[in-house]
Coordinates of C-alpha atoms in Angstrom, one line a residue:
Chain A
D117 CA 174.2 35.5 7.0
S118 CA 175.9 35.6 10.6
G119 CA 176.4 39.5 10.1
V120 CA 180.3 38.4 11.0
T121 CA 182.1 40.0 8.2
Q122 CA 186.1 38.3 6.8
T123 CA 188.1 39.7 4.3
P124 CA 190.0 38.6 2.8
K125 CA 187.9 35.3 1.5
H126 CA 191.2 33.7 -0.5
L127 CA 194.8 34.6 0.1
I128 CA 197.7 33.5 -1.9
T129 CA 201.2 33.9 0.0
A130 CA 204.5 32.5 -0.3
T131 CA 206.2 31.6 2.6
G132 CA 208.3 33.9 5.2
Q133 CA 205.8 36.6 4.0
R134 CA 203.2 38.8 6.4
V135 CA 199.5 38.7 6.0
T136 CA 196.5 40.5 8.2
L137 CA 193.4 39.5 7.7
R138 CA 190.4 41.5 8.7
C139 CA 187.0 40.5 10.7
S140 CA 184.0 43.0 11.4
P141 CA 182.0 41.5 14.3
R142 CA 178.0 41.5 14.4
S143 CA 176.6 45.2 14.9
G144 CA 176.8 45.6 18.4
D145 CA 179.0 42.5 19.9
L146 CA 181.9 43.2 21.5
S147 CA 183.9 39.9 21.6
V148 CA 185.5 38.6 18.8
Y149 CA 187.5 35.6 18.4
W150 CA 189.7 33.6 16.0
Y151 CA 189.8 29.9 15.1
Q152 CA 191.8 28.3 12.8
Q153 CA 191.1 25.1 11.1
S154 CA 193.6 23.3 9.4
L155 CA 193.6 19.3 8.1
D156 CA 196.1 18.4 10.9
Q157 CA 194.4 20.1 13.5
G158 CA 191.2 20.3 13.1
L159 CA 188.9 23.9 14.4
Q160 CA 191.3 25.4 17.2
F161 CA 190.6 28.4 19.2
L162 CA 193.5 31.3 19.1
I163 CA 192.5 34.6 20.5
Q164 CA 189.8 36.0 22.2
Y165 CA 189.1 40.2 22.8
Y166 CA 186.5 42.0 24.6
N167 CA 186.2 45.8 23.9
G168 CA 189.0 46.2 22.8
E169 CA 191.5 43.8 25.5
E170 CA 192.3 40.4 24.8
R171 CA 190.1 38.3 26.8
A172 CA 191.7 34.6 26.6
K173 CA 194.8 32.7 24.6
G174 CA 194.6 29.3 22.9
N175 CA 196.7 27.7 20.4
I176 CA 198.0 30.6 19.2
L177 CA 201.7 31.0 17.9
E178 CA 204.1 33.6 18.6
R179 CA 204.4 34.4 14.7
F180 CA 200.6 35.5 15.3
S181 CA 199.2 38.3 16.8
A182 CA 195.8 40.1 17.0
Q183 CA 194.4 43.3 17.9
Q184 CA 190.7 45.2 17.9
F185 CA 190.1 48.5 17.5
P186 CA 187.7 51.0 18.8
D187 CA 185.8 50.3 16.1
L188 CA 185.4 47.0 17.2
H189 CA 186.9 45.4 14.5
S190 CA 189.8 42.9 14.4
E191 CA 193.0 41.9 12.7
L192 CA 194.7 38.6 13.0
N193 CA 198.5 39.2 11.8
L194 CA 200.1 36.5 10.5
S195 CA 203.6 36.7 10.2
S196 CA 206.9 34.8 8.5
L197 CA 204.4 32.4 7.1
E198 CA 205.1 28.7 7.3
L199 CA 203.1 25.6 4.8
G200 CA 201.9 25.0 7.7
D201 CA 199.9 27.8 8.1
S202 CA 198.0 27.0 5.2
A203 CA 194.2 27.3 7.0
L204 CA 190.2 28.4 6.8
Y205 CA 190.6 31.0 9.7
F206 CA 187.3 32.0 10.8
C207 CA 186.1 34.8 12.8
A208 CA 183.6 35.2 15.4
S209 CA 181.8 37.6 17.8
S210 CA 179.1 37.4 20.6
T211 CA 177.1 39.8 22.8
S212 CA 178.7 41.2 25.4
S213 CA 177.0 38.4 27.3
G214 CA 178.1 35.7 25.2
N215 CA 174.9 33.5 24.6
T216 CA 175.5 32.8 21.3
I217 CA 179.2 32.9 19.0
Y218 CA 178.3 34.2 15.5
F219 CA 181.3 32.8 13.2
G220 CA 182.0 34.5 9.4
E221 CA 182.5 32.7 6.4
G222 CA 186.3 32.5 6.7
S223 CA 189.8 33.5 5.4
W224 CA 191.3 30.8 3.3
L225 CA 195.1 31.7 3.2
T226 CA 197.3 29.2 1.6
V227 CA 201.0 29.6 2.3
V228 CA 203.3 28.2 -1.5
Chain B
A72 CA 191.7 19.7 30.2
Q73 CA 188.5 19.7 28.6
S74 CA 188.1 17.4 25.2
V75 CA 185.3 16.0 22.8
T76 CA 185.8 12.8 20.7
Q77 CA 183.3 12.6 18.1
L78 CA 183.3 8.8 16.7
G79 CA 182.7 8.3 13.2
S80 CA 184.4 10.6 10.5
H81 CA 182.0 10.3 8.1
V82 CA 178.9 8.8 8.4
S83 CA 176.2 7.8 5.5
V84 CA 172.1 7.7 5.9
S85 CA 169.6 7.6 3.4
E86 CA 166.9 10.3 3.1
G87 CA 164.2 9.7 5.9
A88 CA 166.6 7.1 8.1
L89 CA 167.7 8.3 11.3
V90 CA 171.0 10.7 11.5
L91 CA 173.0 9.6 14.6
L92 CA 176.0 11.3 15.4
R93 CA 177.9 10.3 18.3
C94 CA 180.5 12.7 20.8
N95 CA 182.0 12.0 23.8
Y96 CA 183.3 14.8 26.2
S97 CA 186.1 14.1 28.8
S98 CA 185.6 17.8 31.3
S99 CA 186.6 18.0 35.1
V100 CA 184.1 20.5 35.8
P101 CA 180.5 20.1 34.5
P102 CA 180.7 21.2 30.7
Y103 CA 178.8 23.1 28.4
L104 CA 178.7 21.6 24.9
F105 CA 177.6 22.9 22.1
W106 CA 176.9 20.9 18.2
Y107 CA 177.8 23.7 15.2
V108 CA 176.8 22.6 11.0
Q109 CA 179.2 23.5 8.2
Y110 CA 178.0 23.6 5.0
P111 CA 180.5 24.0 1.9
N112 CA 181.9 27.2 2.1
Q113 CA 180.1 28.8 4.9
G114 CA 180.9 29.5 8.6
L115 CA 180.1 27.4 11.2
Q116 CA 176.4 27.7 12.9
L117 CA 175.0 26.7 16.3
L118 CA 172.6 23.9 16.0
L119 CA 172.1 23.7 19.6
K120 CA 173.9 24.1 23.0
Y121 CA 173.7 22.1 26.8
T122 CA 173.9 24.4 29.6
S123 CA 172.9 22.4 32.2
A124 CA 169.0 23.7 32.2
A125 CA 167.7 20.5 30.6
T126 CA 169.1 17.1 29.6
L127 CA 167.4 16.7 26.1
V128 CA 168.2 19.5 24.3
K129 CA 166.3 21.0 20.8
G130 CA 167.7 22.4 18.4
I131 CA 167.3 24.2 15.0
N132 CA 166.5 22.1 11.7
G133 CA 164.7 19.3 13.5
F134 CA 167.9 18.2 15.5
E135 CA 168.0 17.5 19.1
A136 CA 171.1 16.2 21.7
E137 CA 170.5 14.4 24.7
F138 CA 173.4 14.9 27.3
K139 CA 174.1 11.9 29.9
K140 CA 176.3 12.5 32.5
S141 CA 176.8 8.6 33.4
E142 CA 178.0 8.4 29.6
T143 CA 179.8 11.7 29.0
S144 CA 177.9 11.6 25.9
F145 CA 175.8 14.3 24.1
H146 CA 175.0 12.5 21.0
L147 CA 173.0 14.6 18.1
T148 CA 170.1 13.4 16.5
K149 CA 167.6 13.6 13.9
P150 CA 164.5 11.2 13.1
S151 CA 164.3 11.7 9.7
A152 CA 167.2 12.9 7.5
H153 CA 167.0 15.3 4.7
M154 CA 169.1 16.0 1.7
S155 CA 169.8 19.5 2.9
D156 CA 171.3 18.0 6.0
A157 CA 174.7 17.1 4.4
A158 CA 177.2 18.7 5.7
E159 CA 180.0 18.5 8.2
Y160 CA 179.1 18.5 12.4
F161 CA 180.7 19.8 15.3
C162 CA 180.7 18.8 18.7
A163 CA 182.4 21.2 21.1
V164 CA 182.7 21.7 24.6
S165 CA 183.5 25.1 26.6
E166 CA 184.2 25.7 30.4
N167 CA 181.1 28.3 30.0
Q168 CA 178.1 29.1 29.3
A169 CA 178.8 31.9 26.8
G170 CA 180.6 28.7 25.1
T171 CA 184.1 31.3 24.8
A172 CA 187.6 29.5 24.0
L173 CA 185.3 25.9 22.5
I174 CA 187.3 23.1 22.1
F175 CA 186.2 21.0 18.9
G176 CA 186.1 17.6 17.7
K177 CA 187.6 16.5 14.5
G178 CA 184.2 17.1 13.1
T179 CA 181.6 14.4 11.3
T180 CA 180.6 14.7 7.8
L181 CA 177.5 13.6 6.9
S182 CA 176.1 12.5 3.8
V183 CA 172.7 12.1 2.4
S184 CA 171.7 9.6 -0.2
S185 CA 168.2 9.6 -1.8

């Protein structure tokens, strides 16, 4: 158990819909990262937040957005969903020094 | 731009045999390199990382990797495979020691037979 908690574990939704994935980082970790794992694209970095502020941005689509709240949990919002958005979405967290990134078990999103 | 290439999407070994998973990197700056393992239905776990302190890096579960600048490689090895090593392994590169914004390879699935 990495200490990073993601909900829901599985989600099935229809095209065009919007979903929110939630992540609670390890206790004391200020950085939160979101990654997408799909068969087509492999593992891709989406976005990083540090103590509530966006720190780095990767291959995140404009239909996707994220935020980190004062209690440090983070949410990834996916809208206007397409079939190709079906993937495993990982959240990860690290300490302020960022020495090691710890991954959650992921949220499986299936778009039908 | 940084990238990593994992040679071989699937590697099969017998229990007790040497494990060798290949990773080559491309980076215009000194790279920070990582190996992660993903067991079925689990998240990624850090095996080891290279941050320029030593070229031979020892990780968890008996794995190690050697950074070879001349070959732009960071291959993962384990002298003797165990059934529990069956998993997917990812090589990753980052522009910083913290390993933020990791760029992952496509992954190599390791199968171990008895």
